[in-house]
XYZ file of N, CA and C in Angstrom:
702
model
N 105.601 71.006 -34.453
C 104.706 70.422 -35.440
C 104.927 71.061 -36.794
N 104.560 70.319 -37.827
C 104.767 70.795 -39.192
C 103.725 70.178 -40.114
N 103.081 71.003 -40.919
C 102.137 70.499 -41.912
C 102.920 70.055 -43.141
N 102.620 68.856 -43.643
C 103.324 68.403 -44.836
C 102.471 68.653 -46.080
N 103.053 68.562 -47.272
C 102.334 68.898 -48.510
C 101.065 68.085 -48.742
N 100.998 66.875 -48.198
C 99.830 66.020 -48.418
C 98.664 66.389 -47.520
N 98.879 67.373 -46.630
C 97.804 67.797 -45.743
C 97.877 67.166 -44.368
N 98.833 66.249 -44.166
C 99.001 65.627 -42.865
C 99.796 66.512 -41.927
N 100.003 66.032 -40.712
C 100.734 66.789 -39.702
C 101.866 65.928 -39.174
N 103.055 66.486 -39.148
C 104.222 65.772 -38.658
C 104.651 66.335 -37.316
N 104.995 65.448 -36.403
C 105.554 65.831 -35.111
C 106.985 65.309 -35.073
N 107.937 66.241 -35.111
C 109.355 65.864 -35.180
C 109.604 64.878 -36.325
N 108.955 65.129 -37.452
C 109.158 64.308 -38.635
C 108.332 63.043 -38.696
N 107.557 62.751 -37.653
C 106.736 61.534 -37.624
C 105.264 61.880 -37.745
N 104.534 61.044 -38.477
C 103.091 61.233 -38.628
C 102.373 60.506 -37.498
N 101.705 61.259 -36.636
C 100.953 60.675 -35.531
C 99.490 60.508 -35.943
N 98.847 59.417 -35.527
C 97.413 59.270 -35.794
C 96.615 60.205 -34.893
N 95.440 60.594 -35.365
C 94.580 61.453 -34.557
C 93.842 60.629 -33.512
N 93.393 61.302 -32.468
C 92.585 60.649 -31.438
C 91.351 60.013 -32.078
N 90.721 60.748 -32.987
C 89.520 60.233 -33.651
C 89.809 58.953 -34.424
N 90.932 58.918 -35.132
C 91.285 57.728 -35.918
C 91.528 56.536 -35.009
N 92.174 56.778 -33.883
C 92.421 55.689 -32.927
C 91.099 55.171 -32.364
N 90.187 56.064 -32.062
C 88.896 55.647 -31.510
C 88.093 54.821 -32.516
N 88.240 55.132 -33.800
C 87.493 54.363 -34.812
C 88.005 52.926 -34.922
N 89.171 52.651 -34.350
C 89.708 51.287 -34.380
C 89.162 50.444 -33.229
N 88.360 51.033 -32.361
C 87.812 50.334 -31.198
C 86.933 49.163 -31.655
N 87.261 47.936 -31.252
C 86.438 46.770 -31.645
C 84.977 46.897 -31.217
N 84.722 47.678 -30.169
C 83.342 47.834 -29.693
C 82.463 48.543 -30.716
N 83.072 49.205 -31.691
C 82.274 49.911 -32.693
C 81.399 48.955 -33.506
N 81.844 47.701 -33.655
C 81.025 46.734 -34.383
C 79.697 46.521 -33.666
N 79.758 46.439 -32.336
C 78.534 46.294 -31.557
C 77.698 47.553 -31.648
N 78.364 48.690 -31.659
C 77.657 49.966 -31.777
C 76.870 50.025 -33.093
N 77.519 49.644 -34.187
C 76.840 49.688 -35.480
C 75.698 48.679 -35.549
N 75.856 47.560 -34.840
C 74.768 46.593 -34.789
C 73.569 47.205 -34.074
N 73.831 47.930 -32.980
C 72.756 48.582 -32.234
C 72.116 49.690 -33.058
N 72.901 50.266 -33.949
C 72.432 51.389 -34.757
C 71.829 50.954 -36.093
N 71.890 49.664 -36.421
C 71.568 49.212 -37.768
C 70.208 49.673 -38.263
N 69.186 49.440 -37.492
C 67.838 49.817 -37.922
C 67.725 51.323 -38.050
N 68.279 52.020 -37.076
C 68.195 53.484 -37.083
C 68.945 54.059 -38.281
N 70.101 53.484 -38.624
C 70.884 53.996 -39.751
C 70.145 53.806 -41.071
N 69.417 52.692 -41.197
C 68.634 52.486 -42.406
C 67.571 53.563 -42.541
N 66.940 53.897 -41.431
C 65.911 54.932 -41.460
C 66.530 56.288 -41.768
N 67.698 56.581 -41.156
C 68.345 57.863 -41.392
C 68.783 57.993 -42.844
N 69.266 56.904 -43.440
C 69.661 56.949 -44.850
C 68.448 57.267 -45.719
N 67.307 56.686 -45.351
C 66.074 56.955 -46.101
C 65.644 58.409 -45.927
N 65.825 58.926 -44.711
C 65.424 60.299 -44.422
C 66.442 61.330 -44.893
N 67.606 60.869 -45.359
C 68.632 61.797 -45.811
C 69.520 62.303 -44.692
N 69.460 61.650 -43.524
C 70.288 62.063 -42.392
C 71.418 61.059 -42.264
N 72.486 61.260 -42.994
C 73.600 60.324 -43.011
C 74.845 60.916 -42.389
N 75.948 60.182 -42.573
C 77.224 60.601 -41.988
C 77.681 61.963 -42.509
N 77.539 62.191 -43.814
C 77.981 63.463 -44.390
C 77.205 64.634 -43.797
N 75.898 64.431 -43.605
C 75.072 65.487 -43.014
C 75.536 65.770 -41.593
N 75.804 64.702 -40.835
C 76.257 64.876 -39.455
C 77.581 65.601 -39.371
N 78.505 65.285 -40.290
C 79.815 65.942 -40.292
C 79.673 67.422 -40.621
N 78.842 67.747 -41.597
C 78.637 69.159 -41.965
C 78.006 69.925 -40.813
N 77.034 69.304 -40.161
C 76.374 69.929 -39.013
C 77.386 70.201 -37.898
N 78.209 69.203 -37.598
C 79.192 69.369 -36.536
C 80.189 70.464 -36.845
N 80.705 70.474 -38.076
C 81.667 71.506 -38.470
C 81.066 72.897 -38.366
N 79.847 73.044 -38.841
C 79.173 74.346 -38.811
C 78.971 74.839 -37.390
N 78.507 73.949 -36.495
C 78.268 74.343 -35.105
C 79.566 74.655 -34.379
N 80.620 73.896 -34.666
C 81.905 74.144 -34.013
C 82.465 75.504 -34.426
N 82.361 75.833 -35.704
C 82.845 77.132 -36.165
C 82.041 78.263 -35.542
N 80.733 78.095 -35.462
C 79.879 79.110 -34.842
C 80.240 79.298 -33.378
N 80.450 78.179 -32.683
C 80.759 78.247 -31.267
C 82.116 78.904 -31.021
N 83.131 78.528 -31.800
C 84.459 79.109 -31.625
C 84.416 80.616 -31.836
N 83.655 81.069 -32.819
C 83.517 82.502 -33.068
C 82.806 83.193 -31.914
N 81.768 82.532 -31.405
C 81.000 83.110 -30.294
C 81.850 83.218 -29.026
N 82.588 82.167 -28.703
C 83.330 82.129 -27.447
C 84.505 83.101 -27.455
N 84.997 83.457 -28.653
C 86.145 84.362 -28.736
C 85.754 85.810 -29.027
N 84.620 86.022 -29.701
C 84.229 87.387 -30.074
C 82.884 87.829 -29.512
N 82.090 86.856 -29.050
C 80.752 87.190 -28.570
C 79.735 87.277 -29.695
N 80.181 87.064 -30.931
C 79.285 87.121 -32.083
C 79.068 85.723 -32.640
N 77.949 85.553 -33.332
C 77.698 84.251 -33.936
C 76.932 84.432 -35.243
N 77.196 83.522 -36.150
C 76.519 83.540 -37.448
C 76.219 82.095 -37.802
N 75.127 81.591 -37.260
C 74.780 80.184 -37.423
C 73.921 79.979 -38.665
N 74.217 78.923 -39.401
C 73.389 78.575 -40.558
C 71.965 78.297 -40.075
N 70.963 78.870 -40.711
C 69.571 78.713 -40.257
C 69.143 77.262 -40.075
N 69.672 76.360 -40.913
C 69.280 74.966 -40.829
C 69.661 74.326 -39.489
N 70.685 74.891 -38.815
C 71.149 74.337 -37.544
C 70.792 75.233 -36.360
N 69.863 76.129 -36.555
C 69.564 77.117 -35.519
C 69.061 76.458 -34.233
N 68.278 75.392 -34.347
C 67.763 74.735 -33.138
C 68.914 74.141 -32.327
N 69.907 73.563 -33.009
C 71.088 73.052 -32.308
C 71.816 74.185 -31.599
N 72.016 75.278 -32.326
C 72.767 76.397 -31.757
C 72.070 76.975 -30.534
N 70.771 77.136 -30.586
C 70.038 77.694 -29.451
C 70.167 76.801 -28.219
N 70.127 75.496 -28.429
C 70.258 74.575 -27.298
C 71.674 74.600 -26.724
N 72.679 74.703 -27.593
C 74.057 74.814 -27.115
C 74.252 76.122 -26.363
N 73.740 77.207 -26.926
C 73.884 78.512 -26.295
C 73.214 78.549 -24.930
N 72.093 77.859 -24.796
C 71.377 77.822 -23.526
C 72.240 77.213 -22.426
N 73.091 76.251 -22.785
C 73.967 75.613 -21.798
C 75.192 76.475 -21.504
N 75.920 76.870 -22.543
C 77.193 77.556 -22.323
C 77.014 78.964 -21.764
N 75.876 79.594 -22.025
C 75.655 80.955 -21.524
C 75.487 80.977 -20.011
N 75.254 79.827 -19.408
C 75.090 79.745 -17.952
C 76.409 79.486 -17.231
N 77.481 79.259 -18.005
C 78.776 78.922 -17.423
C 79.752 80.067 -17.653
N 80.486 80.420 -16.619
C 81.542 81.428 -16.747
C 82.759 80.755 -17.379
N 82.997 81.017 -18.661
C 84.067 80.348 -19.402
C 85.171 81.347 -19.742
N 86.393 80.997 -19.354
C 87.571 81.804 -19.698
C 88.460 80.930 -20.589
N 88.321 81.031 -21.920
C 88.993 80.089 -22.818
C 90.460 80.422 -23.069
N 91.264 79.370 -23.233
C 92.649 79.543 -23.698
C 92.836 78.816 -25.036
N 91.818 78.054 -25.423
C 91.817 77.348 -26.706
C 90.373 77.238 -27.173
N 90.099 77.633 -28.423
C 88.789 77.445 -29.031
C 89.021 77.076 -30.492
N 89.188 75.789 -30.758
C 89.566 75.263 -32.066
C 91.013 75.597 -32.431
N 91.612 76.472 -31.684
C 93.003 76.901 -31.894
C 93.468 77.595 -30.618
N 94.783 77.737 -30.404
C 95.270 78.423 -29.198
C 94.946 79.907 -29.245
N 94.618 80.469 -28.095
C 94.249 81.878 -28.010
C 95.317 82.733 -27.330
N 96.336 82.084 -26.762
C 97.395 82.810 -26.067
C 98.719 82.661 -26.815
N 99.542 83.712 -26.837
C 100.819 83.669 -27.576
C 101.727 82.528 -27.138
N 101.718 82.199 -25.860
C 102.618 81.149 -25.378
C 102.254 79.758 -25.901
N 101.080 79.653 -26.512
C 100.669 78.366 -27.070
C 100.724 78.359 -28.602
N 101.409 79.315 -29.171
C 101.481 79.418 -30.635
C 102.203 78.228 -31.263
N 102.976 77.497 -30.465
C 103.693 76.326 -30.992
C 102.727 75.238 -31.465
N 101.473 75.339 -31.054
C 100.477 74.342 -31.456
C 99.817 74.676 -32.787
N 100.293 75.726 -33.448
C 99.716 76.137 -34.727
C 100.786 76.208 -35.798
N 100.465 75.678 -36.971
C 101.309 75.815 -38.149
C 100.393 76.196 -39.309
N 100.518 77.425 -39.759
C 99.618 77.917 -40.799
C 98.188 77.980 -40.291
N 97.288 77.267 -40.964
C 95.878 77.232 -40.569
C 95.551 76.025 -39.696
N 96.566 75.243 -39.347
C 96.342 74.000 -38.608
C 96.769 74.143 -37.154
N 95.897 73.724 -36.245
C 96.209 73.751 -34.815
C 95.879 72.402 -34.193
N 96.848 71.806 -33.515
C 96.635 70.532 -32.828
C 97.509 70.487 -31.578
N 97.158 69.580 -30.684
C 98.043 69.238 -29.571
C 98.433 67.773 -29.744
N 99.489 67.348 -29.058
C 99.962 65.988 -29.292
C 100.664 65.440 -28.059
N 100.801 64.133 -28.058
C 101.549 63.437 -27.019
C 102.698 62.683 -27.678
N 103.920 63.048 -27.333
C 105.075 62.299 -27.832
C 105.190 60.954 -27.122
N 104.757 60.939 -25.863
C 104.865 59.715 -25.074
C 104.007 58.605 -25.668
N 102.779 58.964 -26.093
C 101.853 57.944 -26.584
C 101.622 58.032 -28.095
N 102.222 59.039 -28.721
C 102.192 59.177 -30.189
C 100.767 59.296 -30.751
N 100.105 60.372 -30.370
C 98.812 60.705 -30.965
C 98.668 62.221 -30.969
N 97.742 62.720 -31.757
C 97.474 64.148 -31.786
C 95.970 64.377 -31.913
N 95.561 65.599 -31.697
C 94.138 65.904 -31.817
C 93.869 67.389 -31.704
N 92.653 67.747 -32.017
C 92.227 69.142 -32.016
C 91.052 69.312 -31.056
N 91.301 69.752 -29.833
C 90.205 69.946 -28.871
C 89.250 71.044 -29.338
N 88.013 70.945 -28.880
C 87.046 71.998 -29.171
C 87.304 73.218 -28.298
N 87.499 72.976 -27.003
C 87.617 74.093 -26.051
C 88.431 73.665 -24.839
N 89.367 74.517 -24.447
C 90.132 74.345 -23.213
C 90.092 75.680 -22.471
N 89.924 75.616 -21.170
C 89.910 76.864 -20.413
C 89.425 76.639 -19.003
N 89.035 77.740 -18.368
C 88.476 77.689 -17.018
C 86.956 77.719 -17.129
N 86.328 76.769 -16.492
C 84.868 76.692 -16.465
C 84.439 76.894 -15.017
N 83.942 78.089 -14.731
C 83.632 78.407 -13.343
C 84.866 78.338 -12.471
N 86.020 78.672 -13.054
C 87.281 78.656 -12.322
C 88.000 77.329 -12.331
N 87.388 76.283 -12.894
C 87.992 74.949 -12.925
C 88.575 74.678 -14.313
N 89.870 74.359 -14.407
C 90.460 74.047 -15.720
C 89.889 72.748 -16.268
N 89.491 72.778 -17.526
C 88.860 71.597 -18.118
C 89.021 71.613 -19.632
N 88.887 70.437 -20.221
C 88.808 70.266 -21.665
C 87.359 69.947 -22.001
N 86.821 70.622 -23.006
C 85.411 70.450 -23.369
C 85.284 69.946 -24.796
N 84.461 68.961 -24.987
C 84.164 68.411 -26.314
C 82.674 68.598 -26.592
N 82.363 69.154 -27.758
C 80.971 69.401 -28.132
C 80.579 68.445 -29.251
N 79.483 67.745 -29.038
C 78.976 66.802 -30.028
C 77.589 67.249 -30.489
N 77.289 67.008 -31.760
C 75.932 67.220 -32.257
C 75.381 65.868 -32.681
N 74.145 65.634 -32.345
C 73.568 64.324 -32.594
C 72.056 64.441 -32.737
N 71.455 63.381 -33.229
C 69.996 63.304 -33.247
C 69.502 62.476 -32.065
N 70.451 61.949 -31.260
C 70.110 61.088 -30.121
C 70.708 61.622 -28.825
N 70.118 61.216 -27.720
C 70.669 61.518 -26.409
C 71.826 60.565 -26.116
N 72.753 61.012 -25.255
C 73.833 60.169 -24.760
C 73.438 59.650 -23.379
N 74.075 58.564 -22.974
C 73.913 58.083 -21.604
C 75.270 57.646 -21.068
N 75.493 57.884 -19.767
C 76.753 57.498 -19.137
C 76.806 56.008 -18.832
N 75.654 55.383 -18.783
C 75.594 53.997 -18.338
C 74.948 53.110 -19.392
N 75.509 51.934 -19.539
C 74.971 50.954 -20.489
C 74.224 49.879 -19.720
N 72.928 49.777 -19.952
C 72.094 48.758 -19.326
C 72.132 47.502 -20.196
N 72.815 46.472 -19.734
C 72.973 45.254 -20.528
C 71.638 44.543 -20.777
N 70.627 44.912 -19.998
C 69.305 44.314 -20.217
C 68.542 45.035 -21.331
N 69.099 46.170 -21.752
C 68.452 46.954 -22.804
C 69.496 47.299 -23.859
N 69.619 46.451 -24.876
C 70.682 46.602 -25.870
C 70.614 47.947 -26.593
N 69.413 48.517 -26.699
C 69.261 49.788 -27.416
C 70.061 50.903 -26.766
N 70.315 50.799 -25.460
C 71.065 51.859 -24.778
C 72.538 51.871 -25.184
N 73.011 50.784 -25.810
C 74.420 50.732 -26.230
C 74.722 51.847 -27.221
N 73.761 52.126 -28.101
C 73.974 53.153 -29.124
C 73.996 54.556 -28.519
N 73.529 54.707 -27.279
C 73.599 55.997 -26.584
C 74.818 56.071 -25.670
N 75.267 54.896 -25.203
C 76.430 54.856 -24.314
C 77.744 54.982 -25.082
N 77.834 54.324 -26.236
C 79.095 54.303 -26.988
C 79.581 55.704 -27.377
N 78.728 56.580 -27.917
C 79.213 57.935 -28.249
C 79.688 58.701 -27.018
N 79.015 58.490 -25.874
C 79.488 59.154 -24.655
C 80.852 58.606 -24.255
N 80.999 57.280 -24.302
C 82.257 56.655 -23.909
C 83.422 57.175 -24.740
N 83.235 57.279 -26.052
C 84.299 57.777 -26.921
C 84.558 59.263 -26.690
N 83.509 60.031 -26.439
C 83.689 61.462 -26.150
C 84.480 61.659 -24.861
N 84.200 60.816 -23.868
C 84.930 60.896 -22.604
C 86.400 60.540 -22.807
N 86.672 59.539 -23.655
C 88.061 59.204 -23.950
C 88.751 60.332 -24.708
N 87.987 61.024 -25.554
C 88.555 62.160 -26.277
C 89.048 63.238 -25.320
N 88.185 63.683 -24.405
C 88.603 64.767 -23.505
C 89.730 64.303 -22.590
N 89.712 63.029 -22.206
C 90.780 62.514 -21.343
C 92.115 62.503 -22.084
N 92.090 62.104 -23.355
C 93.340 62.069 -24.131
C 93.833 63.482 -24.439
N 92.932 64.386 -24.745
C 93.339 65.775 -24.995
C 93.941 66.400 -23.735
N 93.329 66.134 -22.599
C 93.855 66.675 -21.342
C 95.257 66.133 -21.069
N 95.445 64.835 -21.308
C 96.758 64.227 -21.078
C 97.813 64.838 -22.001
N 97.455 65.026 -23.271
C 98.397 65.632 -24.223
C 98.706 67.070 -23.836
N 97.681 67.815 -23.448
C 97.878 69.215 -23.050
C 98.788 69.305 -21.830
N 98.531 68.466 -20.847
C 99.350 68.482 -19.631
C 100.799 68.119 -19.943
N 100.981 67.142 -20.830
C 102.326 66.720 -21.220
C 103.089 67.843 -21.910
N 102.437 68.570 -22.758
C 103.088 69.593 -23.560
C 103.244 70.926 -22.829
N 102.364 71.211 -21.860
C 102.385 72.526 -21.206
C 102.806 72.492 -19.747
N 102.715 71.329 -19.108
C 102.998 71.245 -17.684
C 101.811 71.616 -16.830
N 100.658 71.894 -17.461
C 99.443 72.186 -16.702
C 98.921 70.901 -16.064
N 97.883 71.053 -15.243
C 97.298 69.892 -14.579
C 95.779 69.930 -14.733
N 95.324 69.620 -15.931
C 93.881 69.564 -16.185
C 93.410 68.130 -15.960
N 92.481 67.951 -15.046
C 91.965 66.598 -14.782
C 90.444 66.560 -14.748
N 89.824 67.525 -15.426
C 88.370 67.555 -15.541
C 87.988 67.647 -17.013
N 86.967 66.917 -17.395
C 86.477 66.960 -18.762
C 85.006 67.337 -18.798
N 84.591 67.919 -19.897
C 83.187 68.271 -20.108
C 82.779 67.800 -21.494
N 81.664 67.113 -21.578
C 81.089 66.697 -22.855
C 79.699 67.311 -22.954
N 79.464 68.021 -24.055
C 78.142 68.594 -24.311
C 77.584 67.936 -25.563
N 76.464 67.286 -25.422
C 75.794 66.660 -26.570
C 74.577 67.502 -26.938
N 74.581 68.006 -28.157
C 73.516 68.905 -28.606
C 72.634 68.198 -29.628
N 71.325 68.204 -29.387
C 70.352 67.641 -30.317
C 69.390 68.757 -30.741
N 68.501 68.498 -31.675
C 67.555 69.546 -32.071
C 66.594 69.940 -30.949
N 66.445 69.049 -29.948
C 65.472 69.311 -28.896
C 66.088 69.816 -27.597
N 67.352 69.471 -27.329
C 67.938 69.804 -26.040
C 69.461 69.732 -26.118
N 70.101 69.982 -24.995
C 71.554 69.812 -24.877
C 71.853 69.177 -23.528
N 72.734 68.182 -23.537
C 73.141 67.499 -22.318
C 74.561 67.914 -21.955
N 74.795 68.152 -20.677
C 76.129 68.484 -20.199
C 76.590 67.405 -19.232
N 77.727 66.792 -19.537
C 78.311 65.757 -18.688
C 79.642 66.279 -18.134
N 79.812 66.209 -16.839
C 81.075 66.588 -16.206
C 81.822 65.313 -15.827
N 83.054 65.220 -16.287
C 83.867 64.020 -16.068
C 84.929 64.344 -15.029
N 84.839 63.731 -13.871
C 85.752 64.059 -12.777
C 87.084 63.330 -12.947
N 88.019 63.636 -12.049
C 89.386 63.123 -12.175
C 89.464 61.592 -12.219
N 88.752 60.867 -11.341
C 88.854 59.397 -11.418
C 88.359 58.839 -12.751
N 87.253 59.385 -13.268
C 86.762 58.894 -14.554
C 87.711 59.290 -15.679
N 88.285 60.496 -15.600
C 89.255 60.914 -16.622
C 90.427 59.938 -16.666
N 90.897 59.537 -15.497
C 92.015 58.598 -15.435
C 91.621 57.249 -16.029
N 90.421 56.782 -15.690
C 89.946 55.509 -16.216
C 89.772 55.556 -17.734
N 89.198 56.664 -18.215
C 88.989 56.796 -19.664
C 90.317 56.864 -20.414
N 91.300 57.529 -19.834
C 92.591 57.613 -20.516
C 93.298 56.261 -20.513
N 93.104 55.492 -19.454
C 93.656 54.132 -19.425
C 93.077 53.308 -20.580
N 91.783 53.437 -20.795
C 91.137 52.727 -21.906
C 91.663 53.221 -23.255
N 91.846 54.533 -23.350
C 92.348 55.083 -24.609
C 93.781 54.634 -24.876
N 94.621 54.598 -23.848
C 96.016 54.170 -24.022
C 96.084 52.756 -24.594
N 95.186 51.895 -24.143
C 95.172 50.523 -24.678
C 94.818 50.543 -26.167
N 93.806 51.333 -26.534
C 93.455 51.450 -27.951
C 94.630 52.002 -28.747
N 95.318 52.970 -28.169
C 96.450 53.609 -28.835
C 97.586 52.603 -29.048
N 97.887 51.824 -28.031
C 98.944 50.805 -28.162
C 98.575 49.777 -29.227
N 97.333 49.322 -29.190
C 96.892 48.324 -30.173
C 96.930 48.901 -31.592
N 96.572 50.177 -31.725
C 96.590 50.829 -33.037
C 98.007 50.850 -33.592
N 98.961 51.253 -32.769
C 100.343 51.336 -33.236
C 100.931 49.956 -33.542
N 100.531 48.948 -32.758
C 100.994 47.588 -33.026
C 100.496 47.101 -34.379
N 99.219 47.371 -34.665
C 98.627 46.904 -35.918
C 99.185 47.638 -37.137
N 99.770 48.828 -36.893
C 100.301 49.629 -37.991
C 101.735 49.242 -38.352
N 102.356 48.405 -37.545
C 103.753 48.027 -37.816
C 103.867 47.093 -39.010
């Protein structure tokens, strides 16, 4: 990998799209935004918009990466309720990390160039930056941490359209960990087939464990999005 002057990342001279960018091309997002329409208007009025969510996520991810690697944390007071809920979940799990926003072992230094760390798939032409990879209670897994003002749900009740706005973020998070696991396995020869999604809100934290069959299904869905993305870019 190589960082180019424009701030992008090249893999063998080619610019690969990020997992996040591919997921934003999902046609289902239109339905998601429709389900979120009323709530987004209220959040805009309350000052809780996309920029606020991005800053919150970045702050919590940096705090978590520091905590998981050094045992220390310095969380911005404004996000303290999120941090306490996240800490309540992760402190109960025996975690042996090999990646926390960046590789932690010398043999994985190839995934870092300067201040940038990513993993990638040459087979499917995408890249991404996992939150956490390691052993969770002895089980190898990829973990994605989300911060939100809403709960996630694994299931979408078609009789209750409002649940779509809770299912869609979970669905995309599951595709994220599945794609990161596939890229990691491709590049390292490891065999990670378990994913973990933690959704942190001001009131609580949810932990979802994604088993091998669901990981395979989610990656199948992601591969289709990835193929369609590359076709549309030609």
